[in-house]
Amino acid sequence: MTPDTAVRQQEYTESDGWGRLNPRLFLVNLSVVATPLATFGATTVITGEITLQVLITFASFLITCLVISGISLMRLLTTRYRITEDRVELHKGRFFRSERSVPVDRIRSVDLTANPLHRIFGLTSLKISTGDQATSGGGLSLDGLSTRDAEALRRRLSELRHARQGLETADPDTDATLAALDWAWLRYAPLTLWGVGGVFIAVGTVYRTLHEMKVDPLELGIVKDIEERFGSVPLWYGLLLAFAVIVLTGVAGSTATFIEGWGGYHLDRPETGMLRVRRGLLITRSVSIEEQRLRGVEVAEPLLLRWAGGARLKAVASGLGDEDENSSRSRLTPPVPLGLARRIAADVLGEDAAPTTDAEFAPHPRAALRRRINRALIWSVLIAVPFVGLGLWLTPVLVHTGWITAVVLFSVGLAFAFDAYRNLGHALHGPYLVTRAGTFTRRTAALQRDGIIGWSITRSVFQRRAGLLTLGAATAAGGGVYKVRDVAVSDGLAFAEDAVPGLLAPFIERVPAGAGRG
């Protein structure tokens, strides 16, 4: 603990004065105006001319940014906060005043985030979460604290929480590291399907922006130059080249995203009963997860990552916000080797071995395999039928194209059907319910049985004919429901009863012995 930090903590304890946001936030707000200026300059360079539409668009961007900057400046001048022994108070607004107070007992985590502009000016955004799932009302945020003040504030809140709960605060010099970044993991970065999708999203965004400015992208000089160079090449060569460019661009984008998102990654226990994930190269993030709200873990293995022996680990915990916030804040690791993900899962849960590894999965009925094979057959036929129909009307070539397409798609679909069936599994392992499913992304989740608050049972028409059901374990943590897919009816109900005895009993109608005789 630095002397400066100690002084600031003493101020929080002994002073009733109100703190304010750092004045450097004003410079951050003024920097927003650089966005329309950069857009204007880039458009001028690309098009080589300044049109009336470009000027109008630039003016609208500039006015919008100035309004946002004015609002931000008002927030800087009117926002005040303070910490007492039992609560955090926040007052803001001049014309529309807002006063919020969060009891220290309700604080579940304190997260720190700093984007590049904040980092340039030495600022950080601090968010206090109370664990409420609603997007509003779940704590409070202070956008524009100095990094030193934010760290001191986070530590002060931690001390207050531990004092009120009777826990000991961890020694800052104690090494409680669970995992740290290994740049060898970078080899897993390109193995995400969204990288290629990101290329199309970026191209679509640029096209829409230029279109709004009344600029035809196809008439730009760089596009014309590409057309002159490659306009005479065969179609197959052009498609192959375009595919290669898209894949390479997607790989580069995925790699850059990994470096930015997971640079400086560190998973540790900074204090008793708390997990903390720190990551980010340009935008730094520090996310805290209270261990008493941890209900399990989930190991996700996207297809390409699974083939390479990699996986990602997520926490199944309550109090991480709405669906979007939960998806971001629950990430415990980047793509890492599967063995390491399992080891970290065991450390996080405080077990000798991860339940996602040691659980003995029960097999699922062969009817579940038939469902997946039928699904592959139906999709193959649906895609091939239009070719065959047009072929009967126009040319036999399309008929051959149709049946060949159906055979190829069904062969691929059959392989995926068997893989999806092999990935099905469910088990009870000590205090955990473990379920596994998925082929494009195989997910293995271990959920504490005492965290299950209900069951959902769904049966489609085809499942009823096959004697199957999907059993969902409802919980207040993570995704909300963790499903055991396509299990036999009797096995599913017995499994639910064994997992949480008595929870399903009020909804089961028992047939008296001998009622079906005679």
Coordinates of C-alpha atoms in Angstrom, one line a residue:
M1 CA 0.0 0.0 0.0
T2 CA 1.5 3.3 -1.0
P3 CA 1.5 6.3 1.4
D4 CA -0.7 8.2 -1.0
T5 CA -3.3 5.4 -1.1
A6 CA -3.2 5.3 2.7
V7 CA -3.9 9.0 2.9
R8 CA -6.8 8.8 0.5
Q9 CA -8.3 5.9 2.4
Q10 CA -8.1 7.9 5.6
E11 CA -9.9 10.8 3.9
Y12 CA -12.7 8.4 2.9
T13 CA -13.0 7.2 6.5
E14 CA -12.7 10.3 8.5
S15 CA -14.1 13.0 6.2
D16 CA -17.7 13.6 5.4
G17 CA -16.8 15.7 2.4
W18 CA -18.0 14.9 -1.1
G19 CA -15.7 13.7 -3.8
R20 CA -15.9 14.9 -7.4
L21 CA -14.9 13.5 -10.8
N22 CA -11.5 14.4 -12.1
P23 CA -11.3 17.7 -14.1
R24 CA -9.3 15.9 -16.8
L25 CA -12.7 14.4 -17.9
F26 CA -13.3 17.7 -19.6
L27 CA -10.4 17.0 -22.0
V28 CA -11.8 13.6 -22.7
N29 CA -15.1 15.1 -23.6
L30 CA -13.5 17.6 -25.9
S31 CA -11.6 14.8 -27.6
V32 CA -14.9 13.4 -28.9
V33 CA -15.0 16.2 -31.5
A34 CA -12.0 14.6 -33.1
T35 CA -14.3 11.8 -34.5
P36 CA -16.2 13.9 -37.0
L37 CA -13.0 15.7 -38.0
A38 CA -11.3 12.4 -38.7
T39 CA -14.4 11.2 -40.7
F40 CA -14.4 14.4 -42.7
G41 CA -10.7 14.1 -43.5
A42 CA -10.9 10.5 -44.5
T43 CA -13.9 11.1 -46.8
T44 CA -12.2 14.0 -48.4
V45 CA -9.0 11.9 -49.1
I46 CA -11.0 9.0 -50.5
T47 CA -13.4 10.9 -52.7
G48 CA -11.0 13.7 -53.7
E49 CA -13.7 16.3 -53.4
I50 CA -16.0 18.1 -50.9
T51 CA -19.7 17.8 -51.7
L52 CA -22.6 19.5 -50.1
Q53 CA -23.8 16.2 -48.7
V54 CA -20.4 15.6 -47.1
L55 CA -20.5 19.1 -45.5
I56 CA -24.1 18.5 -44.2
T57 CA -23.1 15.1 -42.7
F58 CA -20.0 16.5 -41.2
A59 CA -22.0 19.4 -39.6
S60 CA -24.6 17.0 -38.2
F61 CA -21.8 14.8 -36.7
L62 CA -20.1 17.9 -35.2
I63 CA -23.3 19.3 -33.7
T64 CA -24.1 15.9 -32.2
C65 CA -20.7 15.6 -30.6
L66 CA -20.8 19.1 -29.2
V67 CA -24.2 18.4 -27.6
I68 CA -22.8 15.2 -26.1
S69 CA -19.7 17.1 -24.9
G70 CA -22.0 19.7 -23.2
I71 CA -24.0 17.1 -21.5
S72 CA -20.8 15.4 -20.3
L73 CA -19.4 18.7 -19.0
M74 CA -22.6 19.3 -17.0
R75 CA -22.2 15.8 -15.5
L76 CA -18.7 16.7 -14.5
L77 CA -19.8 19.9 -12.8
T78 CA -22.8 18.4 -10.9
T79 CA -21.6 14.8 -10.0
R80 CA -20.6 14.3 -6.3
Y81 CA -20.0 11.1 -4.4
R82 CA -19.0 10.0 -0.9
I83 CA -18.5 6.8 1.1
T84 CA -19.7 6.4 4.7
E85 CA -19.2 3.4 6.9
D86 CA -22.4 1.8 5.7
R87 CA -23.2 3.1 2.2
V88 CA -22.1 4.8 -1.0
E89 CA -23.9 7.9 -2.1
L90 CA -24.1 9.5 -5.5
H91 CA -25.7 12.9 -6.4
K92 CA -25.8 14.2 -10.0
G93 CA -27.7 16.6 -12.2
R94 CA -28.7 20.2 -12.0
F95 CA -32.1 20.5 -13.6
F96 CA -33.0 16.8 -13.3
R97 CA -31.4 15.8 -10.0
S98 CA -30.6 12.2 -9.2
E99 CA -29.6 10.9 -5.8
R100 CA -28.7 7.3 -5.3
S101 CA -27.5 5.4 -2.2
V102 CA -26.2 1.8 -2.2
P103 CA -25.7 0.0 1.1
V104 CA -22.2 -1.5 1.5
D105 CA -23.8 -4.9 2.4
R106 CA -25.4 -5.0 -1.1
I107 CA -22.3 -4.4 -3.1
R108 CA -21.3 -7.5 -5.0
S109 CA -18.4 -6.3 -7.2
V110 CA -16.5 -3.2 -8.1
D111 CA -15.3 -3.2 -11.8
L112 CA -12.8 -0.8 -13.4
T113 CA -12.7 0.0 -17.1
A114 CA -10.6 2.5 -19.0
N115 CA -10.8 3.1 -22.8
P116 CA -7.9 4.6 -24.7
L117 CA -9.0 8.2 -24.2
H118 CA -9.4 7.6 -20.5
R119 CA -5.9 6.0 -20.3
I120 CA -4.3 8.9 -22.1
F121 CA -5.5 11.3 -19.4
G122 CA -5.0 8.8 -16.6
L123 CA -8.7 8.2 -15.9
T124 CA -10.8 5.1 -15.1
S125 CA -14.6 4.3 -15.0
L126 CA -15.7 2.6 -11.8
K127 CA -18.9 0.6 -11.6
I128 CA -20.4 -0.7 -8.4
S129 CA -22.7 -3.7 -8.9
T130 CA -25.3 -4.9 -6.4
G131 CA -26.1 -8.0 -8.4
D132 CA -29.5 -6.9 -9.7
Q133 CA -30.3 -8.3 -13.1
A134 CA -32.0 -5.1 -14.3
T135 CA -30.0 -2.8 -16.5
S136 CA -30.9 0.1 -14.4
G137 CA -30.9 0.2 -10.6
G138 CA -28.1 -2.4 -10.4
G139 CA -25.6 -0.3 -8.5
L140 CA -24.0 3.0 -9.7
S141 CA -21.2 4.2 -11.9
L142 CA -18.5 6.9 -11.6
D143 CA -17.1 7.7 -15.1
G144 CA -14.0 9.9 -14.8
L145 CA -12.0 9.1 -11.7
S146 CA -8.2 9.1 -11.7
T147 CA -6.7 5.7 -11.7
R148 CA -5.2 6.2 -8.3
D149 CA -8.5 7.3 -6.8
A150 CA -10.4 4.5 -8.4
E151 CA -8.0 1.9 -7.0
A152 CA -8.2 3.5 -3.5
L153 CA -12.0 3.6 -3.7
R154 CA -12.2 0.0 -4.7
R155 CA -9.9 -1.1 -1.9
R156 CA -11.8 1.0 0.7
L157 CA -15.1 -0.6 -0.3
S158 CA -13.5 -4.0 -0.1
E159 CA -12.3 -3.3 3.4
L160 CA -15.8 -2.1 4.5
R161 CA -17.5 -5.1 3.0
H162 CA -15.1 -7.5 4.7
A163 CA -15.3 -5.7 8.0
R164 CA -19.1 -6.0 8.0
Q165 CA -19.0 -9.7 7.0
G166 CA -16.3 -10.5 9.5
L167 CA -13.8 -11.7 6.8
E168 CA -10.1 -11.0 6.6
T169 CA -8.7 -8.9 3.8
A170 CA -6.0 -10.6 1.7
D171 CA -2.5 -9.3 2.0
P172 CA -1.7 -7.2 -1.1
D173 CA 1.7 -8.9 -1.3
T174 CA 0.2 -12.4 -1.3
D175 CA 0.4 -14.2 -4.7
A176 CA -3.0 -15.5 -5.4
T177 CA -2.6 -15.8 -9.2
L178 CA -4.7 -18.5 -10.9
A179 CA -3.7 -17.8 -14.5
A180 CA -1.7 -15.2 -16.5
L181 CA -1.4 -14.5 -20.2
D182 CA 0.8 -16.8 -22.2
W183 CA 1.4 -15.5 -25.8
A184 CA 1.5 -19.1 -27.0
W185 CA -2.3 -18.9 -26.7
L186 CA -2.3 -16.6 -29.7
R187 CA -2.3 -19.6 -32.0
Y188 CA -6.0 -20.1 -31.0
A189 CA -7.0 -16.6 -31.9
P190 CA -7.8 -17.3 -35.7
L191 CA -9.9 -20.3 -34.8
T192 CA -13.1 -18.3 -34.3
L193 CA -15.8 -18.1 -36.9
W194 CA -16.8 -14.5 -36.0
G195 CA -13.5 -13.2 -37.5
V196 CA -14.7 -13.8 -41.1
G197 CA -18.2 -12.5 -40.2
G198 CA -16.5 -9.3 -38.8
V199 CA -15.1 -8.6 -42.3
F200 CA -18.6 -8.5 -43.8
I201 CA -19.9 -6.4 -40.9
A202 CA -17.0 -3.9 -41.4
V203 CA -17.5 -3.7 -45.2
G204 CA -21.3 -3.3 -44.7
T205 CA -20.7 -0.4 -42.2
V206 CA -18.3 1.4 -44.5
Y207 CA -20.7 1.0 -47.5
R208 CA -23.7 2.3 -45.5
T209 CA -21.7 5.3 -44.3
L210 CA -20.5 6.2 -47.8
H211 CA -24.0 5.7 -49.1
E212 CA -25.5 8.1 -46.5
M213 CA -22.9 10.7 -47.8
K214 CA -24.2 10.1 -51.4
V215 CA -20.9 8.5 -52.3
D216 CA -21.0 5.4 -54.6
P217 CA -18.3 3.0 -53.3
L218 CA -18.2 1.4 -56.8
E219 CA -17.1 4.7 -58.3
L220 CA -14.2 5.2 -56.0
G221 CA -10.7 5.3 -57.6
I222 CA -9.4 2.4 -55.6
V223 CA -12.3 0.2 -56.6
K224 CA -11.9 1.2 -60.3
D225 CA -8.2 0.3 -60.1
I226 CA -9.0 -3.2 -58.7
E227 CA -11.6 -3.7 -61.4
E228 CA -9.1 -2.8 -64.1
R229 CA -6.4 -5.1 -62.7
F230 CA -8.6 -8.1 -62.1
G231 CA -11.7 -7.6 -64.3
S232 CA -10.4 -9.9 -67.0
V233 CA -9.5 -12.9 -64.7
P234 CA -11.7 -16.1 -64.8
L235 CA -14.7 -16.1 -62.4
W236 CA -13.4 -19.1 -60.5
Y237 CA -10.1 -17.4 -59.9
G238 CA -11.8 -14.2 -58.8
L239 CA -14.0 -16.1 -56.3
L240 CA -11.0 -18.0 -55.0
L241 CA -9.0 -14.8 -54.6
A242 CA -11.9 -13.0 -52.9
F243 CA -12.3 -16.0 -50.5
A244 CA -8.6 -16.0 -49.6
V245 CA -8.6 -12.2 -49.0
I246 CA -11.7 -12.5 -46.7
V247 CA -10.2 -15.4 -44.7
L248 CA -6.9 -13.7 -44.3
T249 CA -8.5 -10.5 -43.3
G250 CA -10.7 -12.4 -40.8
V251 CA -7.7 -14.2 -39.3
A252 CA -5.9 -10.8 -38.9
G253 CA -9.0 -9.3 -37.3
S254 CA -9.4 -12.2 -34.9
T255 CA -5.8 -12.0 -33.9
A256 CA -5.9 -8.3 -33.4
T257 CA -9.1 -8.7 -31.3
F258 CA -7.4 -11.3 -29.1
I259 CA -4.4 -9.1 -28.5
E260 CA -6.5 -6.0 -27.7
G261 CA -9.1 -7.9 -25.6
W262 CA -6.7 -10.2 -23.6
G263 CA -3.4 -8.3 -23.5
G264 CA -2.3 -8.2 -19.9
Y265 CA -4.7 -11.0 -18.9
H266 CA -4.5 -11.9 -15.2
L267 CA -6.9 -14.1 -13.1
D268 CA -6.4 -14.0 -9.4
R269 CA -7.9 -13.8 -5.9
P270 CA -7.1 -10.3 -4.7
E271 CA -9.0 -10.8 -1.5
T272 CA -10.9 -13.5 0.4
G273 CA -13.9 -14.7 -1.4
M274 CA -13.3 -12.7 -4.6
L275 CA -12.2 -13.6 -8.1
R276 CA -10.8 -10.8 -10.4
V277 CA -10.1 -10.8 -14.1
R278 CA -7.9 -8.1 -15.5
R279 CA -7.4 -7.8 -19.2
G280 CA -7.2 -5.4 -22.2
L281 CA -4.5 -3.7 -24.1
L282 CA -6.2 -0.5 -25.3
I283 CA -9.4 -0.8 -23.2
T284 CA -8.4 -2.1 -19.8
R285 CA -11.0 -4.0 -17.8
S286 CA -11.0 -5.3 -14.2
V287 CA -14.0 -7.5 -13.4
S288 CA -14.7 -8.9 -9.9
I289 CA -16.8 -11.9 -9.2
E290 CA -17.9 -12.7 -5.6
E291 CA -17.2 -16.4 -4.9
Q292 CA -20.3 -16.9 -2.7
R293 CA -22.4 -16.1 -5.8
L294 CA -20.5 -18.5 -8.0
R295 CA -22.7 -21.5 -8.9
G296 CA -20.4 -23.4 -11.3
V297 CA -18.4 -23.1 -14.5
E298 CA -18.9 -23.7 -18.2
V299 CA -16.3 -25.0 -20.6
A300 CA -17.0 -23.9 -24.2
E301 CA -15.3 -25.5 -27.2
P302 CA -16.2 -24.0 -30.6
L303 CA -15.6 -26.5 -33.4
L304 CA -12.3 -25.2 -34.8
L305 CA -11.0 -24.5 -31.4
R306 CA -12.0 -28.0 -30.2
W307 CA -10.2 -29.6 -33.2
A308 CA -7.0 -27.7 -32.1
G309 CA -7.4 -28.8 -28.5
G310 CA -8.5 -25.5 -27.1
A311 CA -11.4 -24.2 -25.0
R312 CA -12.8 -21.1 -23.1
L313 CA -13.9 -21.0 -19.5
K314 CA -16.8 -19.0 -18.2
A315 CA -18.1 -18.5 -14.7
V316 CA -21.7 -19.5 -13.8
A317 CA -22.5 -16.8 -11.3
S318 CA -25.4 -14.6 -10.2
G319 CA -25.2 -10.8 -10.0
L320 CA -23.4 -10.2 -13.2
G321 CA -26.1 -8.0 -14.8
D322 CA -28.3 -8.6 -17.8
E323 CA -27.6 -11.1 -20.6
D324 CA -25.1 -8.9 -22.4
E325 CA -23.2 -7.9 -19.3
N326 CA -23.2 -11.5 -18.1
S327 CA -21.8 -12.7 -21.4
S328 CA -18.9 -10.2 -21.1
R329 CA -18.2 -10.3 -17.3
S330 CA -18.4 -14.1 -16.9
R331 CA -15.3 -14.8 -19.1
L332 CA -12.6 -16.2 -17.0
T333 CA -10.1 -17.1 -19.7
P334 CA -9.3 -16.4 -23.4
P335 CA -9.0 -19.4 -25.7
V336 CA -6.5 -21.7 -23.9
P337 CA -5.5 -25.3 -24.0
L338 CA -8.3 -27.6 -22.9
G339 CA -6.2 -29.1 -20.1
L340 CA -5.4 -25.6 -18.7
A341 CA -9.1 -24.6 -18.9
R342 CA -10.0 -27.7 -16.8
R343 CA -7.2 -27.0 -14.3
I344 CA -8.4 -23.4 -13.9
A345 CA -12.0 -24.6 -13.5
A346 CA -10.9 -26.8 -10.6
D347 CA -9.0 -23.9 -9.0
V348 CA -11.9 -21.6 -9.3
L349 CA -14.3 -24.1 -7.8
G350 CA -11.8 -25.1 -5.0
E351 CA -11.9 -28.7 -6.2
D352 CA -9.0 -31.2 -6.7
A353 CA -10.3 -31.9 -10.2
A354 CA -12.9 -30.1 -12.4
P355 CA -16.3 -31.8 -12.3
T356 CA -16.5 -31.1 -16.1
T357 CA -13.6 -33.5 -16.4
D358 CA -14.2 -36.3 -13.9
A359 CA -18.0 -36.7 -14.3
E360 CA -19.1 -40.0 -15.8
F361 CA -21.7 -39.0 -18.4
A362 CA -24.8 -41.2 -18.9
P363 CA -25.5 -42.2 -22.5
H364 CA -28.5 -40.9 -24.3
P365 CA -31.1 -43.0 -26.2
R366 CA -30.4 -43.9 -29.8
A367 CA -33.6 -42.0 -30.6
A368 CA -31.6 -38.8 -30.0
L369 CA -29.2 -39.9 -32.8
R370 CA -32.1 -40.6 -35.1
R371 CA -33.5 -37.1 -34.5
R372 CA -30.2 -35.6 -35.6
I373 CA -29.9 -37.8 -38.6
N374 CA -33.4 -36.9 -39.7
R375 CA -32.6 -33.2 -39.2
A376 CA -29.6 -33.5 -41.5
L377 CA -31.7 -35.4 -44.1
I378 CA -34.5 -32.8 -44.1
W379 CA -32.1 -29.8 -44.5
S380 CA -30.3 -31.6 -47.4
V381 CA -33.5 -32.2 -49.2
L382 CA -34.9 -28.7 -48.6
I383 CA -31.8 -27.2 -50.1
A384 CA -31.6 -29.6 -53.1
V385 CA -35.3 -29.4 -54.1
P386 CA -35.1 -25.9 -55.7
F387 CA -32.3 -27.1 -58.0
V388 CA -34.2 -30.2 -59.0
G389 CA -37.4 -28.3 -59.6
L390 CA -35.7 -25.7 -61.8
G391 CA -33.8 -28.5 -63.6
L392 CA -37.0 -30.3 -64.5
W393 CA -38.3 -27.1 -66.0
L394 CA -35.1 -25.7 -67.6
T395 CA -32.1 -28.1 -67.9
P396 CA -31.0 -31.5 -66.7
V397 CA -27.8 -29.9 -65.4
L398 CA -29.6 -28.4 -62.5
V399 CA -31.1 -31.8 -61.6
H400 CA -27.7 -33.3 -61.3
T401 CA -26.6 -30.3 -59.4
G402 CA -29.5 -30.9 -57.0
W403 CA -28.9 -34.5 -56.2
I404 CA -25.1 -34.1 -55.9
T405 CA -25.7 -31.2 -53.5
A406 CA -28.1 -33.3 -51.5
V407 CA -25.6 -36.2 -51.2
V408 CA -22.7 -33.9 -50.2
L409 CA -24.8 -32.0 -47.6
F410 CA -26.3 -35.2 -46.2
S411 CA -22.8 -36.7 -45.8
V412 CA -21.5 -33.7 -44.0
G413 CA -24.7 -33.5 -41.9
L414 CA -24.4 -37.1 -41.0
A415 CA -20.9 -36.6 -39.7
F416 CA -22.2 -33.6 -37.6
A417 CA -25.2 -35.7 -36.4
F418 CA -22.9 -38.4 -35.0
D419 CA -20.7 -35.8 -33.4
A420 CA -23.6 -34.0 -31.8
Y421 CA -24.9 -37.4 -30.4
R422 CA -21.5 -38.3 -29.0
N423 CA -21.3 -34.9 -27.3
L424 CA -24.6 -35.5 -25.4
G425 CA -24.2 -36.3 -21.8
H426 CA -25.4 -35.7 -18.3
A427 CA -24.2 -36.7 -14.8
L428 CA -24.3 -36.0 -11.1
H429 CA -20.8 -35.5 -9.7
G430 CA -20.7 -34.8 -6.0
P431 CA -22.5 -31.5 -5.4
Y432 CA -22.6 -30.7 -9.1
L433 CA -25.0 -31.3 -12.0
V434 CA -23.0 -31.7 -15.2
T435 CA -24.4 -31.4 -18.7
R436 CA -22.8 -31.4 -22.1
A437 CA -24.2 -30.8 -25.6
G438 CA -23.4 -29.1 -28.9
T439 CA -21.3 -29.7 -32.0
F440 CA -20.5 -26.4 -33.5
T441 CA -19.9 -25.2 -29.9
R442 CA -19.7 -28.0 -27.4
R443 CA -20.6 -26.7 -23.9
T444 CA -19.9 -28.6 -20.7
A445 CA -21.5 -26.9 -17.7
A446 CA -21.1 -27.9 -14.0
L447 CA -23.8 -26.4 -11.9
Q448 CA -24.1 -26.6 -8.1
R449 CA -27.1 -28.6 -7.3
D450 CA -28.1 -26.4 -4.4
G451 CA -28.2 -23.5 -6.9
I452 CA -31.1 -25.1 -8.9
I453 CA -34.3 -23.4 -8.1
G454 CA -36.6 -25.2 -10.5
W455 CA -37.1 -27.4 -13.5
S456 CA -38.4 -26.8 -17.0
I457 CA -39.5 -29.7 -19.1
T458 CA -40.1 -29.3 -22.8
R459 CA -41.3 -31.8 -25.4
S460 CA -41.7 -31.1 -29.1
V461 CA -44.0 -33.2 -31.3
F462 CA -41.1 -35.2 -32.6
Q463 CA -39.7 -35.7 -29.1
R464 CA -43.1 -37.0 -27.9
R465 CA -43.1 -39.6 -30.7
A466 CA -39.6 -40.6 -29.8
G467 CA -40.2 -40.8 -26.0
L468 CA -37.7 -38.0 -25.3
L469 CA -37.8 -34.7 -23.4
T470 CA -35.4 -31.8 -22.7
L471 CA -34.9 -31.1 -19.0
G472 CA -33.8 -27.6 -18.0
A473 CA -32.2 -26.8 -14.6
A474 CA -33.3 -23.3 -13.7
T475 CA -30.9 -21.1 -11.7
A476 CA -30.5 -17.5 -10.9
A477 CA -26.9 -17.6 -12.2
G478 CA -25.3 -17.6 -15.6
G479 CA -27.6 -18.3 -18.6
G480 CA -30.6 -19.0 -16.3
V481 CA -31.3 -22.5 -17.6
Y482 CA -28.9 -25.4 -18.3
K483 CA -30.5 -28.1 -20.4
V484 CA -30.2 -31.9 -20.6
R485 CA -31.2 -32.4 -24.1
D486 CA -33.1 -35.4 -25.6
V487 CA -33.1 -37.8 -22.6
A488 CA -35.7 -40.6 -22.1
V489 CA -38.7 -39.5 -20.1
S490 CA -38.2 -41.9 -17.2
D491 CA -34.5 -41.2 -17.1
G492 CA -34.9 -37.4 -17.2
L493 CA -37.5 -37.4 -14.4
A494 CA -35.4 -39.7 -12.2
F495 CA -32.3 -37.6 -12.9
A496 CA -34.1 -34.4 -11.8
E497 CA -35.3 -36.1 -8.6
D498 CA -31.8 -37.4 -7.8
A499 CA -30.3 -34.0 -8.5
V500 CA -32.6 -32.1 -6.2
P501 CA -34.8 -34.5 -4.2
G502 CA -38.4 -33.3 -3.7
L503 CA -38.2 -30.3 -6.1
L504 CA -40.1 -32.0 -8.9
A505 CA -42.3 -34.2 -6.7
P506 CA -45.4 -31.8 -6.6
F507 CA -45.6 -31.9 -10.4
I508 CA -45.5 -35.7 -10.8
E509 CA -48.6 -37.7 -10.8
R510 CA -48.0 -41.2 -9.4
V511 CA -50.0 -44.1 -10.7
P512 CA -51.2 -46.4 -7.8
A513 CA -49.9 -50.0 -7.9
G514 CA -52.2 -52.2 -9.9
A515 CA -54.1 -49.3 -11.4
G516 CA -53.3 -50.5 -14.9
R517 CA -54.3 -54.2 -14.4
G518 CA -57.4 -55.9 -15.3

